[in-house]
PDB file of C-alpha atoms in Angstrom:
ATOM      1  CA  MET Y 803      -0.027  -0.002   0.027  1.00 68.00           C
ATOM      2  CA  SER Y 804       1.416   3.374  -0.997  1.00 75.00           C
ATOM      3  CA  ALA Y 805       1.808   6.242   1.466  1.00 69.00           C
ATOM      4  CA  LEU Y 806      -0.845   8.342  -0.422  1.00 70.00           C
ATOM      5  CA  VAL Y 807      -3.407   5.546  -0.203  1.00 78.00           C
ATOM      6  CA  ALA Y 808      -2.631   5.060   3.499  1.00 84.00           C
ATOM      7  CA  SER Y 809      -3.114   8.757   4.222  1.00 78.00           C
ATOM      8  CA  VAL Y 810      -6.456   8.782   2.410  1.00 79.00           C
ATOM      9  CA  LEU Y 811      -7.697   5.726   4.319  1.00 89.00           C
ATOM     10  CA  LEU Y 812      -6.536   7.270   7.626  1.00 89.00           C
ATOM     11  CA  CYS Y 813      -8.337  10.493   6.835  1.00 84.00           C
ATOM     12  CA  LEU Y 814     -11.583   8.608   6.016  1.00 87.00           C
ATOM     13  CA  VAL Y 815     -11.461   6.708   9.357  1.00 94.00           C
ATOM     14  CA  SER Y 816     -10.599   9.895  11.193  1.00 92.00           C
ATOM     15  CA  ALA Y 817     -13.567  11.695   9.700  1.00 89.00           C
ATOM     16  CA  VAL Y 818     -15.866   8.866  10.651  1.00 92.00           C
ATOM     17  CA  CYS Y 819     -14.541   8.986  14.254  1.00 93.00           C
ATOM     18  CA  TYR Y 820     -15.130  12.700  14.478  1.00 89.00           C
ATOM     19  CA  ALA Y 821     -18.655  12.396  13.015  1.00 87.00           C
ATOM     20  CA  GLY Y 822     -19.598   9.610  15.438  1.00 89.00           C
ATOM     21  CA  ALA Y 823     -18.286  11.686  18.397  1.00 89.00           C
ATOM     22  CA  ALA Y 824     -20.395  14.711  17.282  1.00 83.00           C
ATOM     23  CA  ILE Y 825     -23.533  12.516  17.022  1.00 84.00           C
ATOM     24  CA  VAL Y 826     -23.029  11.014  20.481  1.00 85.00           C
ATOM     25  CA  GLN Y 827     -22.337  14.549  21.907  1.00 81.00           C
ATOM     26  CA  GLU Y 828     -25.544  15.849  20.417  1.00 76.00           C
ATOM     27  CA  ARG Y 829     -27.645  12.986  21.811  1.00 78.00           C
ATOM     28  CA  ILE Y 830     -26.123  13.378  25.265  1.00 78.00           C
ATOM     29  CA  ALA Y 831     -26.681  17.127  25.236  1.00 73.00           C
ATOM     30  CA  ALA Y 832     -30.360  16.554  24.300  1.00 70.00           C
ATOM     31  CA  THR Y 833     -30.946  13.963  26.983  1.00 71.00           C
ATOM     32  CA  SER Y 834     -28.815  15.070  29.901  1.00 65.00           C
ATOM     33  CA  GLY Y 835     -30.186  16.925  32.799  1.00 62.00           C
ATOM     34  CA  GLU Y 836     -29.423  20.492  33.739  1.00 63.00           C
ATOM     35  CA  GLY Y 837     -25.943  21.427  34.854  1.00 60.00           C
ATOM     36  CA  ALA Y 838     -22.626  22.016  33.119  1.00 61.00           C
ATOM     37  CA  TYR Y 839     -21.191  18.678  34.507  1.00 63.00           C
ATOM     38  CA  ALA Y 840     -24.212  16.475  33.795  1.00 64.00           C
ATOM     39  CA  PRO Y 841     -22.775  14.953  30.555  1.00 66.00           C
ATOM     40  CA  LEU Y 842     -19.616  13.932  32.483  1.00 67.00           C
ATOM     41  CA  ARG Y 843     -21.663  11.406  34.351  1.00 67.00           C
ATOM     42  CA  ARG Y 844     -22.631   9.599  31.126  1.00 74.00           C
ATOM     43  CA  ALA Y 845     -20.495   6.790  29.668  1.00 77.00           C
ATOM     44  CA  GLY Y 846     -21.396   7.938  26.240  1.00 78.00           C
ATOM     45  CA  TRP Y 847     -19.695  11.277  26.813  1.00 80.00           C
ATOM     46  CA  TRP Y 848     -16.401   9.522  27.601  1.00 84.00           C
ATOM     47  CA  ALA Y 849     -16.916   7.382  24.465  1.00 87.00           C
ATOM     48  CA  ALA Y 850     -17.186  10.559  22.469  1.00 86.00           C
ATOM     49  CA  VAL Y 851     -13.988  11.803  24.054  1.00 87.00           C
ATOM     50  CA  ALA Y 852     -12.298   8.527  22.994  1.00 90.00           C
ATOM     51  CA  LEU Y 853     -13.635   8.841  19.449  1.00 91.00           C
ATOM     52  CA  THR Y 854     -12.368  12.457  19.246  1.00 89.00           C
ATOM     53  CA  GLY Y 855      -8.945  11.435  20.462  1.00 89.00           C
ATOM     54  CA  LEU Y 856      -8.766   8.489  18.071  1.00 93.00           C
ATOM     55  CA  GLY Y 857      -9.804  10.730  15.151  1.00 91.00           C
ATOM     56  CA  ALA Y 858      -7.161  13.357  16.128  1.00 84.00           C
ATOM     57  CA  GLY Y 859      -4.465  10.666  16.355  1.00 86.00           C
ATOM     58  CA  LEU Y 860      -5.323   9.236  13.027  1.00 89.00           C
ATOM     59  CA  HIS Y 861      -5.327  12.710  11.523  1.00 82.00           C
ATOM     60  CA  VAL Y 862      -1.879  13.338  12.834  1.00 74.00           C
ATOM     61  CA  VAL Y 863      -0.584  10.044  11.419  1.00 74.00           C
ATOM     62  CA  ALA Y 864      -2.232  10.922   8.071  1.00 74.00           C
ATOM     63  CA  LEU Y 865      -0.260  14.130   7.983  1.00 66.00           C
ATOM     64  CA  ALA Y 866       2.889  12.072   8.337  1.00 62.00           C
ATOM     65  CA  TYR Y 867       2.052  10.004   5.282  1.00 68.00           C
ATOM     66  CA  GLY Y 868       0.305  12.447   2.968  1.00 63.00           C
ATOM     67  CA  PRO Y 869       0.668  16.149   1.891  1.00 62.00           C
ATOM     68  CA  LEU Y 870      -1.038  18.751   3.946  1.00 56.00           C
ATOM     69  CA  SER Y 871      -2.961  20.036   0.851  1.00 57.00           C
ATOM     70  CA  LEU Y 872      -4.643  16.635   0.672  1.00 66.00           C
ATOM     71  CA  VAL Y 873      -5.126  15.647   4.282  1.00 70.00           C
ATOM     72  CA  GLN Y 874      -6.557  18.954   5.552  1.00 67.00           C
ATOM     73  CA  PRO Y 875      -9.329  19.156   2.902  1.00 69.00           C
ATOM     74  CA  LEU Y 876     -10.264  15.516   3.630  1.00 76.00           C
ATOM     75  CA  GLY Y 877     -10.994  16.583   7.211  1.00 76.00           C
ATOM     76  CA  ALA Y 878     -14.108  18.299   5.820  1.00 73.00           C
ATOM     77  CA  LEU Y 879     -15.566  14.850   5.260  1.00 76.00           C
ATOM     78  CA  THR Y 880     -16.591  14.894   8.909  1.00 79.00           C
ATOM     79  CA  ILE Y 881     -19.741  16.831   8.116  1.00 72.00           C
ATOM     80  CA  VAL Y 882     -20.444  14.801   5.048  1.00 75.00           C
ATOM     81  CA  PHE Y 883     -20.332  11.571   7.050  1.00 81.00           C
ATOM     82  CA  ALA Y 884     -22.193  13.013  10.070  1.00 79.00           C
ATOM     83  CA  LEU Y 885     -25.506  13.749   8.280  1.00 77.00           C
ATOM     84  CA  PRO Y 886     -26.116  10.261   6.836  1.00 80.00           C
ATOM     85  CA  MET Y 887     -24.748   8.625  10.018  1.00 84.00           C
ATOM     86  CA  ALA Y 888     -27.292  10.662  12.094  1.00 80.00           C
ATOM     87  CA  ALA Y 889     -30.043   9.607   9.690  1.00 79.00           C
ATOM     88  CA  TRP Y 890     -29.048   5.962  10.058  1.00 82.00           C
ATOM     89  CA  PHE Y 891     -28.375   5.691  13.733  1.00 78.00           C
ATOM     90  CA  VAL Y 892     -30.815   8.165  15.322  1.00 74.00           C
ATOM     91  CA  HIS Y 893     -33.385   8.220  12.468  1.00 77.00           C
ATOM     92  CA  ARG Y 894     -33.011  12.014  11.833  1.00 75.00           C
ATOM     93  CA  PRO Y 895     -34.141  12.955   8.321  1.00 76.00           C
ATOM     94  CA  VAL Y 896     -31.578  15.131   6.502  1.00 74.00           C
ATOM     95  CA  GLY Y 897     -33.747  16.768   3.873  1.00 78.00           C
ATOM     96  CA  ALA Y 898     -32.808  18.555   0.674  1.00 81.00           C
ATOM     97  CA  ALA Y 899     -31.825  21.754   2.567  1.00 79.00           C
ATOM     98  CA  GLY Y 900     -29.517  19.851   4.753  1.00 79.00           C
ATOM     99  CA  TRP Y 901     -27.761  18.215   1.872  1.00 82.00           C
ATOM    100  CA  ARG Y 902     -27.399  21.576   0.050  1.00 85.00           C
ATOM    101  CA  GLY Y 903     -25.922  23.233   3.144  1.00 82.00           C
ATOM    102  CA  ALA Y 904     -23.568  20.389   3.793  1.00 80.00           C
ATOM    103  CA  PHE Y 905     -22.378  20.343   0.196  1.00 86.00           C
ATOM    104  CA  LEU Y 906     -21.821  24.144   0.180  1.00 88.00           C
ATOM    105  CA  ALA Y 907     -19.914  24.075   3.490  1.00 79.00           C
ATOM    106  CA  THR Y 908     -17.831  21.100   2.416  1.00 80.00           C
ATOM    107  CA  ALA Y 909     -17.043  22.396  -1.057  1.00 87.00           C
ATOM    108  CA  GLY Y 910     -16.125  25.807   0.224  1.00 85.00           C
ATOM    109  CA  LEU Y 911     -13.883  24.474   2.976  1.00 77.00           C
ATOM    110  CA  ALA Y 912     -12.215  21.954   0.587  1.00 81.00           C
ATOM    111  CA  GLY Y 913     -11.600  24.748  -1.943  1.00 84.00           C
ATOM    112  CA  LEU Y 914     -10.220  27.089   0.697  1.00 74.00           C
ATOM    113  CA  LEU Y 915      -7.800  24.522   2.053  1.00 69.00           C
ATOM    114  CA  SER Y 916      -6.823  23.178  -1.304  1.00 77.00           C
ATOM    115  CA  LEU Y 917      -5.502  26.673  -2.162  1.00 81.00           C
ATOM    116  CA  THR Y 918      -3.335  26.720   0.981  1.00 69.00           C
ATOM    117  CA  GLY Y 919       0.438  26.807  -0.013  1.00 66.00           C
ATOM    118  CA  SER Y 920       3.084  24.386   0.943  1.00 61.00           C
ATOM    119  CA  ARG Y 921       4.073  23.918   4.534  1.00 59.00           C
ATOM    120  CA  SER Y 922       6.378  26.644   5.874  1.00 60.00           C
ATOM    121  CA  GLU Y 923       9.656  25.692   7.579  1.00 64.00           C
ATOM    122  CA  GLU Y 924       9.160  28.443  10.103  1.00 68.00           C
ATOM    123  CA  SER Y 925       7.741  27.775  13.601  1.00 71.00           C
ATOM    124  CA  LEU Y 926       6.231  29.850  16.328  1.00 74.00           C
ATOM    125  CA  ASP Y 927       8.863  31.807  18.227  1.00 78.00           C
ATOM    126  CA  GLY Y 928       9.003  31.346  21.978  1.00 76.00           C
ATOM    127  CA  THR Y 929       8.092  35.008  22.532  1.00 80.00           C
ATOM    128  CA  GLU Y 930       5.096  34.761  20.129  1.00 83.00           C
ATOM    129  CA  ARG Y 931       3.390  31.753  21.777  1.00 87.00           C
ATOM    130  CA  PRO Y 932       2.277  33.425  25.024  1.00 89.00           C
ATOM    131  CA  VAL Y 933       0.849  36.364  23.102  1.00 89.00           C
ATOM    132  CA  ILE Y 934      -1.099  34.185  20.635  1.00 88.00           C
ATOM    133  CA  ALA Y 935      -2.259  31.827  23.343  1.00 88.00           C
ATOM    134  CA  ALA Y 936      -3.582  34.776  25.495  1.00 91.00           C
ATOM    135  CA  ALA Y 937      -5.299  36.349  22.514  1.00 91.00           C
ATOM    136  CA  VAL Y 938      -7.101  33.203  21.444  1.00 89.00           C
ATOM    137  CA  LEU Y 939      -8.062  32.204  24.976  1.00 91.00           C
ATOM    138  CA  GLY Y 940      -9.460  35.689  25.483  1.00 94.00           C
ATOM    139  CA  ALA Y 941     -11.485  35.475  22.327  1.00 93.00           C
ATOM    140  CA  VAL Y 942     -12.796  32.054  23.305  1.00 93.00           C
ATOM    141  CA  VAL Y 943     -13.843  33.366  26.716  1.00 94.00           C
ATOM    142  CA  LEU Y 944     -15.597  36.348  25.187  1.00 95.00           C
ATOM    143  CA  LEU Y 945     -17.570  34.171  22.767  1.00 94.00           C
ATOM    144  CA  ALA Y 946     -18.529  31.766  25.558  1.00 93.00           C
ATOM    145  CA  VAL Y 947     -19.773  34.657  27.674  1.00 93.00           C
ATOM    146  CA  ALA Y 948     -21.620  36.236  24.716  1.00 93.00           C
ATOM    147  CA  ALA Y 949     -23.381  32.949  24.007  1.00 92.00           C
ATOM    148  CA  ARG Y 950     -25.051  33.161  27.458  1.00 90.00           C
ATOM    149  CA  TRP Y 951     -26.980  36.238  26.283  1.00 91.00           C
ATOM    150  CA  VAL Y 952     -28.183  34.674  23.076  1.00 89.00           C
ATOM    151  CA  ARG Y 953     -31.775  33.379  23.437  1.00 85.00           C
ATOM    152  CA  ARG Y 954     -32.162  31.406  20.145  1.00 89.00           C
ATOM    153  CA  PRO Y 955     -30.603  27.928  20.605  1.00 88.00           C
ATOM    154  CA  VAL Y 956     -29.305  27.645  17.060  1.00 87.00           C
ATOM    155  CA  VAL Y 957     -27.543  31.051  17.147  1.00 90.00           C
ATOM    156  CA  ARG Y 958     -26.173  30.192  20.563  1.00 92.00           C
ATOM    157  CA  GLY Y 959     -24.941  26.876  19.273  1.00 91.00           C
ATOM    158  CA  VAL Y 960     -23.150  28.553  16.329  1.00 91.00           C
ATOM    159  CA  VAL Y 961     -21.424  31.095  18.670  1.00 93.00           C
ATOM    160  CA  LEU Y 962     -20.253  28.260  20.947  1.00 94.00           C
ATOM    161  CA  ALA Y 963     -19.104  26.197  18.019  1.00 93.00           C
ATOM    162  CA  THR Y 964     -17.110  29.208  16.741  1.00 93.00           C
ATOM    163  CA  ALA Y 965     -15.332  29.351  20.102  1.00 95.00           C
ATOM    164  CA  ALA Y 966     -14.705  25.688  20.041  1.00 94.00           C
ATOM    165  CA  GLY Y 967     -13.359  25.877  16.483  1.00 91.00           C
ATOM    166  CA  ALA Y 968     -11.004  28.615  17.441  1.00 92.00           C
ATOM    167  CA  ALA Y 969      -9.765  26.577  20.421  1.00 93.00           C
ATOM    168  CA  PHE Y 970      -9.267  23.464  18.275  1.00 88.00           C
ATOM    169  CA  GLY Y 971      -7.552  25.447  15.495  1.00 83.00           C
ATOM    170  CA  MET Y 972      -5.077  27.043  17.870  1.00 87.00           C
ATOM    171  CA  GLY Y 973      -4.506  23.605  19.464  1.00 85.00           C
ATOM    172  CA  SER Y 974      -3.438  22.364  16.093  1.00 79.00           C
ATOM    173  CA  VAL Y 975      -1.094  25.308  15.686  1.00 80.00           C
ATOM    174  CA  PHE Y 976       0.592  24.640  19.038  1.00 85.00           C
ATOM    175  CA  THR Y 977       0.702  20.915  18.235  1.00 78.00           C
ATOM    176  CA  LYS Y 978       2.641  21.624  15.042  1.00 74.00           C
ATOM    177  CA  ALA Y 979       4.922  23.921  17.015  1.00 77.00           C
ATOM    178  CA  VAL Y 980       5.678  21.235  19.549  1.00 78.00           C
ATOM    179  CA  ALA Y 981       6.279  18.691  16.768  1.00 73.00           C
ATOM    180  CA  ASP Y 982       8.613  21.096  15.065  1.00 72.00           C
ATOM    181  CA  ASP Y 983      10.500  21.693  18.389  1.00 77.00           C
ATOM    182  CA  TRP Y 984      10.776  18.029  19.039  1.00 75.00           C
ATOM    183  CA  THR Y 985      11.976  16.983  15.605  1.00 68.00           C
ATOM    184  CA  ALA Y 986      13.994  19.981  14.340  1.00 68.00           C
ATOM    185  CA  HIS Y 987      15.337  21.586  17.442  1.00 63.00           C
ATOM    186  CA  ASP Y 988      15.847  18.548  19.698  1.00 64.00           C
ATOM    187  CA  ALA Y 989      13.943  20.164  22.596  1.00 70.00           C
ATOM    188  CA  ASP Y 990      13.702  18.370  25.877  1.00 75.00           C
ATOM    189  CA  LEU Y 991      10.396  17.559  27.556  1.00 78.00           C
ATOM    190  CA  VAL Y 992      10.728  20.215  30.269  1.00 80.00           C
ATOM    191  CA  SER Y 993      10.954  23.016  27.707  1.00 80.00           C
ATOM    192  CA  LEU Y 994       7.871  21.702  25.948  1.00 83.00           C
ATOM    193  CA  LEU Y 995       5.715  21.622  29.044  1.00 88.00           C
ATOM    194  CA  PRO Y 996       4.297  25.172  28.629  1.00 89.00           C
ATOM    195  CA  SER Y 997       3.197  24.503  25.092  1.00 87.00           C
ATOM    196  CA  LEU Y 998       1.783  21.071  26.054  1.00 89.00           C
ATOM    197  CA  GLY Y 999      -0.157  22.749  28.877  1.00 92.00           C
ATOM    198  CA  VAL Y1000      -1.676  25.236  26.328  1.00 92.00           C
ATOM    199  CA  ILE Y1001      -2.589  22.374  24.056  1.00 89.00           C
ATOM    200  CA  ALA Y1002      -4.357  20.544  26.890  1.00 92.00           C
ATOM    201  CA  LEU Y1003      -6.188  23.722  27.902  1.00 93.00           C
ATOM    202  CA  LEU Y1004      -7.345  24.499  24.322  1.00 93.00           C
ATOM    203  CA  ALA Y1005      -8.323  20.907  23.675  1.00 89.00           C
ATOM    204  CA  SER Y1006     -10.426  20.731  26.867  1.00 92.00           C
ATOM    205  CA  ALA Y1007     -12.082  24.095  26.187  1.00 93.00           C
ATOM    206  CA  GLY Y1008     -12.896  23.010  22.643  1.00 92.00           C
ATOM    207  CA  MET Y1009     -14.387  19.750  23.805  1.00 89.00           C
ATOM    208  CA  LEU Y1010     -16.605  21.373  26.412  1.00 92.00           C
ATOM    209  CA  LEU Y1011     -17.710  24.233  24.122  1.00 93.00           C
ATOM    210  CA  SER Y1012     -18.518  21.863  21.264  1.00 90.00           C
ATOM    211  CA  GLN Y1013     -20.561  19.750  23.688  1.00 87.00           C
ATOM    212  CA  ALA Y1014     -22.474  22.813  24.803  1.00 91.00           C
ATOM    213  CA  SER Y1015     -22.979  23.983  21.236  1.00 91.00           C
ATOM    214  CA  TYR Y1016     -25.185  20.952  20.402  1.00 85.00           C
ATOM    215  CA  ARG Y1017     -27.673  21.571  23.207  1.00 85.00           C
ATOM    216  CA  GLY Y1018     -30.936  22.598  21.583  1.00 82.00           C
ATOM    217  CA  ALA Y1019     -29.190  23.498  18.278  1.00 81.00           C
ATOM    218  CA  GLY Y1020     -29.122  20.133  16.551  1.00 78.00           C
ATOM    219  CA  LEU Y1021     -26.158  18.612  14.889  1.00 72.00           C
ATOM    220  CA  ALA Y1022     -25.650  20.192  11.424  1.00 73.00           C
ATOM    221  CA  ALA Y1023     -25.120  23.877  12.177  1.00 79.00           C
ATOM    222  CA  PRO Y1024     -22.707  23.629  15.066  1.00 85.00           C
ATOM    223  CA  LEU Y1025     -20.786  20.869  13.354  1.00 78.00           C
ATOM    224  CA  ALA Y1026     -20.586  22.862  10.091  1.00 77.00           C
ATOM    225  CA  THR Y1027     -19.408  25.972  12.024  1.00 84.00           C
ATOM    226  CA  LEU Y1028     -16.785  23.948  13.895  1.00 85.00           C
ATOM    227  CA  THR Y1029     -15.547  22.319  10.642  1.00 77.00           C
ATOM    228  CA  VAL Y1030     -15.145  25.729   8.985  1.00 78.00           C
ATOM    229  CA  VAL Y1031     -13.646  27.763  11.840  1.00 85.00           C
ATOM    230  CA  ASN Y1032     -11.114  25.226  12.943  1.00 80.00           C
ATOM    231  CA  PRO Y1033      -8.953  25.222   9.761  1.00 77.00           C
ATOM    232  CA  VAL Y1034      -9.657  28.860   9.076  1.00 77.00           C
ATOM    233  CA  VAL Y1035      -8.111  29.922  12.404  1.00 82.00           C
ATOM    234  CA  ALA Y1036      -5.107  27.572  11.856  1.00 77.00           C
ATOM    235  CA  ALA Y1037      -4.625  28.938   8.288  1.00 74.00           C
ATOM    236  CA  ALA Y1038      -4.825  32.621   9.566  1.00 77.00           C
ATOM    237  CA  VAL Y1039      -2.142  31.942  12.145  1.00 80.00           C
ATOM    238  CA  GLY Y1040      -0.034  30.231   9.485  1.00 74.00           C
ATOM    239  CA  ILE Y1041      -0.297  33.192   7.157  1.00 74.00           C
ATOM    240  CA  VAL Y1042       0.307  35.925   9.707  1.00 76.00           C
ATOM    241  CA  ALA Y1043       2.860  34.242  12.039  1.00 77.00           C
ATOM    242  CA  LEU Y1044       4.413  31.522   9.897  1.00 71.00           C
ATOM    243  CA  GLY Y1045       4.717  33.235   6.568  1.00 72.00           C
ATOM    244  CA  GLU Y1046       2.472  30.873   4.683  1.00 67.00           C
ATOM    245  CA  ALA Y1047       0.501  32.023   1.693  1.00 71.00           C
ATOM    246  CA  PHE Y1048      -2.178  30.794  -0.733  1.00 76.00           C
ATOM    247  CA  ARG Y1049      -1.155  29.326  -4.012  1.00 79.00           C
ATOM    248  CA  TYR Y1050      -1.172  31.273  -7.246  1.00 83.00           C
ATOM    249  CA  GLY Y1051      -0.594  34.621  -5.608  1.00 81.00           C
ATOM    250  CA  LEU Y1052      -3.353  37.220  -5.810  1.00 83.00           C
ATOM    251  CA  ALA Y1053      -5.591  35.052  -7.906  1.00 88.00           C
ATOM    252  CA  GLY Y1054      -5.328  32.238  -5.307  1.00 86.00           C
ATOM    253  CA  GLY Y1055      -6.186  34.727  -2.546  1.00 81.00           C
ATOM    254  CA  LEU Y1056      -9.298  35.863  -4.427  1.00 88.00           C
ATOM    255  CA  LEU Y1057     -10.319  32.223  -5.044  1.00 90.00           C
ATOM    256  CA  ALA Y1058      -9.798  31.468  -1.355  1.00 83.00           C
ATOM    257  CA  GLY Y1059     -12.041  34.397  -0.484  1.00 83.00           C
ATOM    258  CA  ALA Y1060     -14.711  33.078  -2.800  1.00 90.00           C
ATOM    259  CA  ALA Y1061     -14.403  29.546  -1.280  1.00 87.00           C
ATOM    260  CA  GLY Y1062     -14.848  31.137   2.164  1.00 81.00           C
ATOM    261  CA  VAL Y1063     -18.030  32.819   1.036  1.00 86.00           C
ATOM    262  CA  VAL Y1064     -19.351  29.459  -0.309  1.00 89.00           C
ATOM    263  CA  ALA Y1065     -18.544  27.780   3.037  1.00 82.00           C
ATOM    264  CA  ALA Y1066     -20.281  30.535   4.965  1.00 78.00           C
ATOM    265  CA  ALA Y1067     -23.321  30.187   2.759  1.00 83.00           C
ATOM    266  CA  GLY Y1068     -23.433  26.561   3.651  1.00 81.00           C
ATOM    267  CA  VAL Y1069     -23.239  27.332   7.369  1.00 73.00           C
ATOM    268  CA  VAL Y1070     -26.140  29.881   7.002  1.00 72.00           C
ATOM    269  CA  ALA Y1071     -28.281  27.352   5.122  1.00 77.00           C
ATOM    270  CA  LEU Y1072     -27.713  24.707   7.786  1.00 70.00           C
ATOM    271  CA  THR Y1073     -28.405  27.297  10.509  1.00 59.00           C
ATOM    272  CA  LEU Y1074     -31.700  28.344   8.944  1.00 64.00           C
ATOM    273  CA  GLN Y1075     -32.757  24.723   8.421  1.00 65.00           C
ATOM    274  CA  ASN Y1076     -32.153  23.920  12.118  1.00 59.00           C
ATOM    275  CA  ALA Y1077     -34.013  27.078  13.163  1.00 56.00           C
ATOM    276  CA  ALA Y1078     -36.984  26.003  11.209  1.00 62.00           C
ATOM    277  CA  ARG Y1079     -36.793  22.529  12.668  1.00 59.00           C
ATOM    278  CA  THR Y1080     -36.585  23.882  16.155  1.00 53.00           C
ATOM    279  CA  ALA Y1081     -39.666  26.104  15.595  1.00 54.00           C
ATOM    280  CA  ASP Y1082     -41.673  23.208  14.120  1.00 54.00           C
ATOM    281  CA  PRO Y1083     -40.481  19.855  15.518  1.00 47.00           C
ATOM    282  CA  HIS Y1084     -43.090  17.971  13.421  1.00 50.00           C
ATOM    283  CA  ALA Y1085     -41.967  19.470  10.113  1.00 46.00           C
ATOM    284  CA  ASP Y1086     -39.528  16.678   9.347  1.00 43.00           C
ATOM    285  CA  VAL Y1087     -42.203  14.032   9.673  1.00 39.00           C
ATOM    286  CA  MET Y1088     -44.909  15.946   7.744  1.00 36.00           C
ATOM    287  CA  ASN Y1089     -42.465  16.990   5.004  1.00 41.00           C
ATOM    288  CA  ALA Y1090     -40.633  13.662   4.584  1.00 39.00           C
ATOM    289  CA  PRO Y1091     -40.654  12.312   1.037  1.00 39.00           C
ATOM    290  CA  GLY Y1092     -43.505   9.861   0.437  1.00 39.00           C
ATOM    291  CA  THR Y1093     -45.409  10.985   3.485  1.00 39.00           C
ATOM    292  CA  ASP Y1094     -48.937  12.184   2.770  1.00 39.00           C
ATOM    293  CA  ALA Y1095     -50.898  14.362   5.118  1.00 37.00           C
ATOM    294  CA  VAL Y1096     -53.086  12.176   7.273  1.00 37.00           C
ATOM    295  CA  ARG Y1097     -56.283  13.606   8.488  1.00 38.00           C
ATOM    296  CA  THR Y1098     -57.014  12.705  12.054  1.00 35.00           C
ATOM    297  CA  PRO Y1099     -60.745  12.292  12.543  1.00 39.00           C
ATOM    298  CA  ALA Y1100     -62.228  14.857  14.811  1.00 38.00           C
ATOM    299  CA  ALA Y1101     -64.836  14.171  17.430  1.00 36.00           C
ATOM    300  CA  ASP Y1102     -67.534  15.401  15.074  1.00 38.00           C
ATOM    301  CA  ASP Y1103     -66.530  12.873  12.413  1.00 40.00           C
ATOM    302  CA  VAL Y1104     -66.875   9.868  14.650  1.00 37.00           C
ATOM    303  CA  ALA Y1105     -69.751   7.657  13.633  1.00 39.00           C
ATOM    304  CA  MET Y1106     -72.681   7.956  15.977  1.00 37.00           C
ATOM    305  CA  PRO Y1107     -76.415   7.143  15.861  1.00 41.00           C
ATOM    306  CA  ARG Y1108     -78.415   9.548  13.833  1.00 44.00           C
ATOM    307  CA  VAL Y1109     -81.758  10.743  15.209  1.00 42.00           C
ATOM    308  CA  PRO Y1110     -84.363  11.557  12.547  1.00 44.00           C
ATOM    309  CA  GLY Y1111     -84.661  15.256  12.152  1.00 47.00           C
ATOM    310  CA  ALA Y1112     -81.537  15.958  14.207  1.00 44.00           C
ATOM    311  CA  ARG Y1113     -78.712  18.067  12.918  1.00 44.00           C
ATOM    312  CA  ARG Y1114     -75.116  16.953  12.769  1.00 44.00           C
ATOM    313  CA  PRO Y1115     -73.086  17.915  15.825  1.00 43.00           C
ATOM    314  CA  GLY Y1116     -71.407  21.235  15.429  1.00 41.00           C
ATOM    315  CA  SER Y1117     -73.870  22.570  12.835  1.00 41.00           C
ATOM    316  CA  CYS Y1118     -75.146  26.030  13.475  1.00 40.00           C
ATOM    317  CA  LEU Y1119     -78.850  26.816  13.849  1.00 37.00           C
ATOM    318  CA  VAL Y1120     -78.249  30.460  13.093  1.00 38.00           C
ATOM    319  CA  SER Y1121     -77.069  31.661   9.758  1.00 40.00           C
ATOM    320  CA  THR Y1122     -73.412  32.685   9.814  1.00 39.00           C
ATOM    321  CA  ARG Y1123     -73.849  35.114   6.940  1.00 41.00           C
ATOM    322  CA  SER Y1124     -72.886  38.571   8.022  1.00 41.00           C
ATOM    323  CA  GLY Y1125     -74.604  41.676   6.746  1.00 45.00           C
ATOM    324  CA  PRO Y1126     -77.228  44.164   7.561  1.00 44.00           C
ATOM    325  CA  LYS Y1127     -80.314  42.856   9.364  1.00 45.00           C
ATOM    326  CA  SER Y1128     -83.388  42.831   7.171  1.00 43.00           C
ATOM    327  CA  GLY Y1129     -86.423  44.562   8.626  1.00 41.00           C
TER     328      GLY Y1129
END
C-alpha cells in the first residue's frame, strides 16, 4: 500500500470517528439533565472523548504520510459523514436543505484549504506563543460569555461552535509547534511543558464548548461551524505568524475568499434549516418524502347514531352570513 493511499484511508477513518463523536455529543446534550457537568456522568460522553482522541491521532498520522494540501481538505468529510450517520443511527431525516448546506460548506472548505500553499519551515517563536495563546483564549472566553446572552438555541450553538473551532484550531497550531521543536530543534520535555499545557487547555475548552453547542441547536449547524472555523483559524495563524500564503498569488487569494463565502453560505443554510426545525419539531415528519398528510378524525366525524330530524353535531342553527339585518 502506497503512502498516499494510506493517508487517504486514515483520513476517512478519522472523519468517521469525528462524526460519530459529534452525534454522540448531540444526543447526550439533548438527553442530559441541567448542569454543566451532567454529561460527564454519562458513559457515552467519555466514548465521544475517546472517538475524538482517536480521530485526532489518525489525522496526525495521516499528515505524516500524505501532503497537507490533501489531508486537511479531507478533514471536511466529517460533516459529510455526520448527516447520513445521524439519519441511520438516530433516524433523523436530512432533507434537501440539509444536503445543500452540507455540500456548500464542504465544497467551500475543501476549496479554501486546497489553495493553501506548501508547509512553511518556520515555527512559532518562543516569545510569540504566550501572546497568541492569550489572544485566542481571551477570544474564546468572550464568545462563551456572549453565548449566554443569546436566546435562540441555534444562534447560541453557532457562537459556541465558533469558540470551539478557534480553540481546536489554535490547538493544532501549538501541536505543530511542539512537533517542530521535538524533531527539528531537539527540545527536551521540560521546555515543551508550557506548550503542552496550552494544548491541553485548548483541547479541553474546545471539547466542552462543542458539547455545549449541540444543546438545543441540533447537529448540522454547530458541526458545520466547527468544521469551517477550525482550519480557518489555523490557516490565519499560519499566514500571519508563519509566513504561509495561498497558491497562485493574488488569484489564489481571491479564489480562497470566494471559497470562504461558499462555506459561509453553507453554514447559514444549515443554521436556517435547524432554526425552522426547532420552531416546528413535526416538520421533518410531515414533509418527509412519500409522506402524505393524514387527516385525524375529529370528534364530530366519529360515527354515532343519527336521530331523525336531528342536525349533525357542530352545525349552527343560526345563519353565519354577516350583513345588515333585514327589517
